[in-house]
Amino acid sequence: MPTILAIESSCDETAASVCEDRVILSNIIFSQKIHEHYGGVVPELASRAHLQSIIPAVDAALKQSGKILSEIDAFAFTQSPGLLGALLVGAGFAKSLALAMNKPLIGIDHMQAHVLANLIKKDGKKIPQFPFLCLTVSGGHTQIILCTDYLKMEVLGKTLDDAAGEAFDKTAKILGLPYPGGPLIDKYSKNGDTMKYKFPEPKIAGLDFSFSGLKTAFLYFIQEQKKVNSNFIEENLADICASVQSRIVSVLLNKLNKAAQQNNIKEICIAGGVSANSGLRESFAQMGEENGWNIFVPDFEYCTDNAAMIAISAYYKYQAGEFETLAAVPSARTMS
Ligand code: KG4
Ligand code: ZN
């Protein structure tokens, strides 16, 4: 029953978590507000903010868990993918702890961790059985994953251009909403009509995705409407958000459905920041019911970036004896 301390620092969240036997004892997330002024994440500023927050985050995670440093059996960190300077902060800190405490070091792939967030143990919550499919949708990635074992994952489909989170964030930017716009599109959609405006569904073969055409069509649509009515966005915000959200969601779920049919799998998960989207969660539940799937959705706190998902992944690597040396280097690209 290992106790693991995990650090996540791949982008703009400095996060730390302690887990014991798949149960999360603490989950601390310090979001970096500084990027709001720039309309996106500034890598250099992210690295600096991680340096400032990492000790308070780890300290808070230990305190919340009720554990002390000497009770930790292994130290885990996000090794890939992400902003290199940001990853280096978490990697360096985890290495120092492993060295100082003479305990194993575990490197985790962030995208695999999003998937394994569905395996976090919680009273009354079921976990998927192998093999299962996972639609992993975040700010940087969009993937359909076939997971045949805890650490065995195959990418069946991925985006050819923008990620699903980027599709949300870029359409939000066109509407003049601040970064990150995904949660705001979700919020305004709640009072909107999903059928009011029609946006094109990309025609991409197989299980891959593309969102750049949708983004361009959306931009032209808004520009045209504003020529006719300069207040078009303000007067129709809810309907615009609901319509574009519904299209992004249908693109994602149509491919997931195709993957489920092709692989004859009925254990289906979603994961990543965009899996917090209420439209996606609702339509996923409906599609699951229609197809007789067992569906799994992480709790909100485990959808967007967090260290609990790094901790649960490290738990499985610990069981498998997969450790890193102190020479381990982070990578900006996914290793999965
Ligand atoms: O997984 P995540 O926290 O970070 C990455 O690994 O990229 O995902 C962040 C993405 C952002 O694009 C954000 O706009 C999107 O997830 N997001 C949402 C919602 N919450 C977060 N998109 C739509 N609806 C939401 N409720
Ligand atoms: Zn993420």
Coordinates of C-alpha atoms and ligand atoms in Angstrom, one line a residue:
M1 CA 0.0 0.0 0.0
P2 CA 2.4 2.7 -1.2
T3 CA 2.0 6.3 -0.2
I4 CA 3.0 8.5 -3.2
L5 CA 3.6 12.3 -3.5
A6 CA 3.0 13.6 -7.0
I7 CA 3.7 16.9 -8.7
E8 CA 2.1 18.3 -11.8
S9 CA 3.7 21.3 -13.5
S10 CA 3.2 20.8 -17.3
C11 CA 1.4 24.0 -18.0
D12 CA -0.2 26.7 -15.9
E13 CA -1.2 24.8 -12.8
T14 CA 1.2 24.0 -10.0
A15 CA -0.3 21.0 -8.4
A16 CA 0.6 18.4 -5.7
S17 CA -1.2 15.4 -4.4
V18 CA -0.7 12.5 -2.0
C19 CA -2.3 9.2 -2.6
E20 CA -2.4 5.9 -0.7
D21 CA -3.6 2.7 -2.3
R22 CA -5.5 4.5 -5.1
V23 CA -7.2 6.8 -2.6
I24 CA -6.5 10.5 -3.0
L25 CA -5.6 12.0 0.4
S26 CA -4.9 15.5 -0.9
N27 CA -5.3 17.4 -4.1
I28 CA -3.8 21.0 -4.2
I29 CA -4.0 23.1 -7.3
F30 CA -2.5 26.6 -7.6
S31 CA -3.7 28.2 -10.8
Q32 CA -1.5 30.8 -12.4
K33 CA -3.6 33.9 -12.8
I34 CA -0.8 35.9 -14.5
H35 CA -1.6 34.5 -18.0
E36 CA -5.1 36.1 -18.0
H37 CA -3.6 39.4 -19.1
Y38 CA -2.0 37.8 -22.2
G39 CA -4.9 35.8 -23.6
G40 CA -2.9 32.6 -23.3
V41 CA -0.2 30.8 -21.4
V42 CA 3.2 32.6 -21.5
P43 CA 5.8 29.7 -21.1
E44 CA 8.5 31.8 -19.4
L45 CA 6.0 33.2 -16.8
A46 CA 4.6 29.8 -16.2
S47 CA 8.1 28.5 -15.2
R48 CA 8.7 31.3 -12.9
A49 CA 5.3 31.0 -11.3
H50 CA 5.9 27.2 -10.8
L51 CA 9.2 28.0 -9.0
Q52 CA 7.3 30.4 -6.6
S53 CA 4.4 28.0 -6.0
I54 CA 6.0 24.5 -5.8
I55 CA 7.1 24.6 -2.2
P56 CA 3.7 25.9 -0.9
A57 CA 1.8 23.4 -3.1
V58 CA 3.8 20.4 -1.9
D59 CA 3.7 21.6 1.7
A60 CA -0.1 22.1 1.5
A61 CA -0.5 18.6 -0.1
L62 CA 1.4 17.0 2.7
K63 CA -0.5 18.9 5.4
Q64 CA -3.9 18.1 3.8
S65 CA -3.0 14.4 3.6
G66 CA -1.9 14.2 7.2
K67 CA 1.4 12.6 6.1
I68 CA 4.9 13.7 6.8
L69 CA 7.7 13.5 4.2
S70 CA 9.3 10.4 5.8
E71 CA 6.0 8.5 5.3
I72 CA 6.2 9.0 1.5
D73 CA 7.3 5.8 -0.4
A74 CA 7.9 7.4 -3.8
F75 CA 8.0 10.8 -5.5
A76 CA 6.3 11.3 -8.9
F77 CA 6.3 14.1 -11.5
T78 CA 4.9 14.9 -14.9
Q79 CA 7.6 14.0 -17.3
S80 CA 5.8 14.7 -20.6
P81 CA 4.2 16.4 -22.6
G82 CA 4.1 20.1 -21.7
L83 CA 6.0 23.3 -21.6
L84 CA 9.6 22.3 -21.2
G85 CA 10.6 25.0 -18.7
A86 CA 7.5 24.2 -16.6
L87 CA 8.2 20.5 -16.6
L88 CA 11.8 21.1 -15.5
V89 CA 10.6 22.8 -12.3
G90 CA 8.5 19.8 -11.3
A91 CA 11.1 17.3 -12.4
G92 CA 13.9 19.0 -10.5
F93 CA 11.8 19.3 -7.4
A94 CA 10.7 15.7 -7.4
K95 CA 14.3 14.5 -8.0
S96 CA 15.6 16.6 -5.0
L97 CA 12.9 15.0 -2.8
A98 CA 13.7 11.5 -4.1
L99 CA 17.4 12.0 -3.5
A100 CA 17.1 13.6 -0.1
M101 CA 14.7 10.9 1.2
N102 CA 16.4 8.1 -0.7
K103 CA 13.1 6.9 -2.3
P104 CA 12.2 5.9 -5.8
L105 CA 11.4 8.5 -8.5
I106 CA 8.5 8.0 -11.0
G107 CA 8.0 9.9 -14.3
I108 CA 4.4 10.1 -15.7
D109 CA 3.0 11.0 -19.1
H110 CA 0.3 13.6 -18.6
M111 CA -2.0 12.3 -21.2
Q112 CA -1.9 8.7 -19.8
A113 CA -2.6 10.3 -16.4
H114 CA -5.8 12.1 -17.7
V115 CA -7.0 8.6 -18.7
L116 CA -6.2 7.0 -15.4
A117 CA -8.0 9.8 -13.5
N118 CA -11.0 7.5 -14.2
L119 CA -9.4 4.8 -11.9
I120 CA -9.2 7.0 -8.8
K121 CA -10.8 5.1 -5.9
K122 CA -13.8 6.7 -4.3
D123 CA -16.7 5.3 -2.3
G124 CA -19.5 4.2 -4.6
K125 CA -17.7 5.0 -7.8
K126 CA -17.2 2.2 -10.3
I127 CA -14.0 2.0 -12.4
P128 CA -13.8 0.9 -16.1
Q129 CA -12.8 -2.7 -16.9
F130 CA -10.1 -3.5 -19.5
P131 CA -10.2 -3.0 -22.4
F132 CA -11.8 0.4 -22.4
L133 CA -11.9 3.4 -24.6
C134 CA -11.2 7.0 -23.4
L135 CA -11.8 10.2 -25.2
T136 CA -9.1 12.5 -23.8
V137 CA -9.8 16.1 -24.5
S138 CA -7.6 18.9 -23.2
G139 CA -6.2 22.2 -24.1
G140 CA -3.3 20.7 -26.1
H141 CA -4.6 17.2 -27.1
T142 CA -7.6 15.4 -28.5
Q143 CA -7.2 11.6 -28.5
I144 CA -9.2 8.4 -28.6
I145 CA -7.3 5.9 -26.5
L146 CA -7.6 2.2 -26.4
C147 CA -6.5 1.1 -22.9
T148 CA -5.8 -2.6 -22.5
D149 CA -4.0 -2.4 -19.2
Y150 CA -3.0 0.2 -16.6
L151 CA 0.0 1.3 -18.5
K152 CA -0.8 0.0 -22.0
M153 CA -2.5 2.6 -24.1
E154 CA -2.8 2.9 -27.9
V155 CA -3.9 6.2 -29.7
L156 CA -6.6 5.2 -32.2
G157 CA -7.4 8.8 -33.3
K158 CA -6.1 12.3 -32.7
T159 CA -6.5 15.8 -33.9
L160 CA -4.7 16.8 -37.1
D161 CA -4.7 20.5 -36.0
D162 CA -6.4 22.2 -33.0
A163 CA -7.2 20.4 -29.9
A164 CA -10.8 20.4 -28.6
G165 CA -9.9 22.8 -25.8
E166 CA -8.3 25.1 -28.3
A167 CA -11.5 25.0 -30.4
F168 CA -13.4 26.2 -27.3
D169 CA -10.8 28.8 -26.4
K170 CA -10.4 30.2 -29.9
T171 CA -14.1 30.5 -30.6
A172 CA -14.4 32.2 -27.2
K173 CA -11.6 34.6 -28.2
I174 CA -13.5 35.5 -31.4
L175 CA -16.5 36.3 -29.2
G176 CA -14.2 38.6 -27.1
L177 CA -14.2 36.3 -24.0
P178 CA -11.1 36.1 -21.8
Y179 CA -8.7 33.1 -21.7
P180 CA -9.4 30.3 -21.0
G181 CA -12.8 30.6 -22.8
G182 CA -13.9 27.0 -22.6
P183 CA -15.6 27.2 -19.2
L184 CA -17.3 30.5 -20.3
I185 CA -18.8 29.0 -23.5
D186 CA -20.1 26.2 -21.2
K187 CA -21.6 28.8 -18.8
Y188 CA -23.3 30.9 -21.5
S189 CA -24.6 27.8 -23.3
K190 CA -26.8 26.9 -20.4
N191 CA -29.5 29.4 -21.5
G192 CA -29.0 29.0 -25.2
D193 CA -30.6 27.2 -28.2
T194 CA -28.2 24.5 -29.6
M195 CA -30.1 24.5 -32.9
K196 CA -30.1 28.2 -33.6
Y197 CA -26.9 28.4 -35.7
K198 CA -25.5 25.5 -37.8
F199 CA -21.7 25.0 -38.0
P200 CA -20.1 22.5 -40.4
E201 CA -19.0 19.0 -39.2
P202 CA -15.4 18.3 -40.6
K203 CA -15.2 15.4 -43.0
I204 CA -12.1 13.6 -41.7
A205 CA -11.6 9.9 -42.5
G206 CA -11.1 7.3 -39.7
L207 CA -10.9 8.3 -36.1
D208 CA -8.9 11.5 -36.4
F209 CA -10.3 15.0 -35.7
S210 CA -9.9 18.4 -37.2
F211 CA -11.2 21.7 -35.7
S212 CA -9.5 24.3 -37.8
G213 CA -12.2 24.4 -40.4
L214 CA -14.9 24.9 -37.8
K215 CA -12.9 27.7 -36.2
T216 CA -12.6 29.5 -39.6
A217 CA -16.3 29.0 -40.5
F218 CA -17.1 30.4 -37.0
L219 CA -14.9 33.4 -37.5
Y220 CA -16.5 34.2 -41.0
F221 CA -20.0 33.7 -39.6
I222 CA -19.4 36.2 -36.7
Q223 CA -17.8 38.7 -39.1
E224 CA -20.7 38.5 -41.5
Q225 CA -23.3 38.9 -38.8
K226 CA -21.5 41.8 -37.2
K227 CA -21.7 43.7 -40.6
V228 CA -25.5 43.5 -40.4
N229 CA -25.8 44.0 -36.6
S230 CA -22.8 45.4 -34.6
N231 CA -24.4 44.1 -31.4
F232 CA -24.9 40.6 -32.8
I233 CA -22.6 38.9 -30.3
E234 CA -24.1 40.7 -27.2
E235 CA -27.7 40.0 -28.3
N236 CA -27.2 36.3 -29.1
L237 CA -24.3 35.2 -26.9
A238 CA -26.2 32.3 -25.3
D239 CA -27.4 30.9 -28.6
I240 CA -24.0 31.3 -30.3
C241 CA -22.3 29.5 -27.5
A242 CA -24.8 26.7 -27.3
S243 CA -24.7 26.2 -31.0
V244 CA -20.9 26.1 -31.3
Q245 CA -20.5 23.9 -28.2
S246 CA -23.1 21.5 -29.5
R247 CA -21.1 21.1 -32.8
I248 CA -17.7 20.6 -31.0
V249 CA -19.4 18.0 -28.8
S250 CA -21.1 16.2 -31.7
V251 CA -17.7 16.0 -33.6
L252 CA -16.1 14.4 -30.5
L253 CA -18.9 12.0 -29.7
N254 CA -19.5 10.8 -33.3
K255 CA -15.9 9.7 -33.5
L256 CA -16.0 8.1 -30.1
N257 CA -19.1 6.2 -31.2
K258 CA -17.4 5.0 -34.3
A259 CA -14.4 3.8 -32.3
A260 CA -16.7 2.0 -29.9
Q261 CA -18.4 0.2 -32.8
Q262 CA -15.2 -0.6 -34.6
N263 CA -13.6 -2.1 -31.5
N264 CA -16.8 -3.6 -30.1
I265 CA -16.1 -2.0 -26.7
K266 CA -18.8 -0.8 -24.3
E267 CA -16.6 0.4 -21.4
I268 CA -16.1 4.1 -22.3
C269 CA -14.5 7.0 -20.5
I270 CA -13.9 10.7 -21.1
A271 CA -11.1 12.7 -19.5
G272 CA -9.1 15.9 -19.7
G273 CA -10.1 19.6 -19.2
V274 CA -12.9 19.5 -21.8
S275 CA -14.5 16.5 -20.1
A276 CA -15.7 19.1 -17.5
N277 CA -18.0 20.6 -20.2
S278 CA -21.6 20.1 -19.2
G279 CA -22.8 19.7 -22.8
L280 CA -20.2 16.9 -23.4
R281 CA -21.1 15.2 -20.1
E282 CA -24.9 15.3 -20.9
S283 CA -24.6 14.1 -24.5
F284 CA -22.0 11.4 -23.5
A285 CA -24.5 10.1 -20.9
Q286 CA -27.3 10.1 -23.5
M287 CA -25.1 8.3 -26.1
G288 CA -24.0 5.8 -23.5
E289 CA -27.6 5.0 -22.6
E290 CA -28.6 4.6 -26.3
N291 CA -25.7 2.2 -26.9
G292 CA -25.8 0.2 -23.7
W293 CA -22.3 1.5 -22.7
N294 CA -20.9 1.6 -19.2
I295 CA -19.7 5.2 -19.0
F296 CA -17.1 6.8 -16.7
V297 CA -16.5 10.5 -16.1
P298 CA -13.9 11.9 -13.7
D299 CA -15.1 14.1 -10.9
F300 CA -14.7 17.8 -11.9
E301 CA -11.6 18.3 -9.8
Y302 CA -9.9 15.5 -11.7
C303 CA -10.8 16.7 -15.2
T304 CA -8.7 19.8 -15.6
D305 CA -5.0 19.6 -14.7
N306 CA -4.3 18.2 -11.3
A307 CA -1.7 16.1 -9.5
A308 CA -4.1 13.4 -8.2
M309 CA -4.1 11.9 -11.7
I310 CA -0.3 11.9 -11.6
A311 CA -0.4 10.2 -8.2
I312 CA -2.8 7.4 -9.3
S313 CA -0.7 6.8 -12.4
A314 CA 2.4 6.6 -10.2
Y315 CA 0.6 4.1 -8.0
Y316 CA 0.4 1.7 -11.0
K317 CA 4.0 2.4 -12.0
Y318 CA 5.1 1.7 -8.5
Q319 CA 3.3 -1.7 -8.5
A320 CA 5.0 -2.5 -11.9
G321 CA 8.4 -1.4 -10.5
E322 CA 8.8 1.2 -13.3
F323 CA 11.1 3.8 -11.8
E324 CA 13.3 6.6 -13.2
T325 CA 16.9 7.4 -12.4
L326 CA 18.0 10.9 -11.3
A327 CA 19.1 11.4 -14.9
A328 CA 15.5 11.4 -16.1
V329 CA 14.7 14.3 -18.5
P330 CA 11.3 15.7 -19.2
S331 CA 10.0 15.9 -22.8
A332 CA 7.8 18.5 -24.4
R333 CA 6.2 15.8 -26.5
T334 CA 4.0 13.0 -25.4
M335 CA 5.8 9.6 -24.8
S336 CA 2.6 7.6 -25.2
Ligands
KG4_1 O1 -6.6 19.2 -19.3 P1 -6.5 20.7 -19.1 O2 -6.8 21.3 -17.8 O3 -5.1 21.2 -19.6 C1 -4.3 20.7 -20.6 O4 -3.8 19.6 -20.4 O5 -4.4 21.3 -21.7 O6 -7.5 21.4 -20.2 C2 -7.6 22.7 -20.4 C3 -8.6 23.0 -21.5 C4 -8.8 24.5 -21.8 O7 -8.8 24.6 -23.2 C5 -10.1 24.9 -21.2 O8 -10.8 25.9 -22.0 C6 -10.9 23.5 -21.4 O9 -9.9 22.6 -21.0 N1 -12.0 23.5 -20.4 C7 -13.3 23.5 -20.9 C8 -14.1 23.5 -19.7 N2 -13.3 23.4 -18.6 C9 -12.0 23.5 -19.1 N3 -13.8 23.5 -22.1 C10 -15.1 23.5 -22.2 N4 -16.0 23.5 -21.1 C11 -15.5 23.5 -19.9 N5 -16.4 23.4 -18.8
ZN2 ZN -4.1 18.3 -19.1

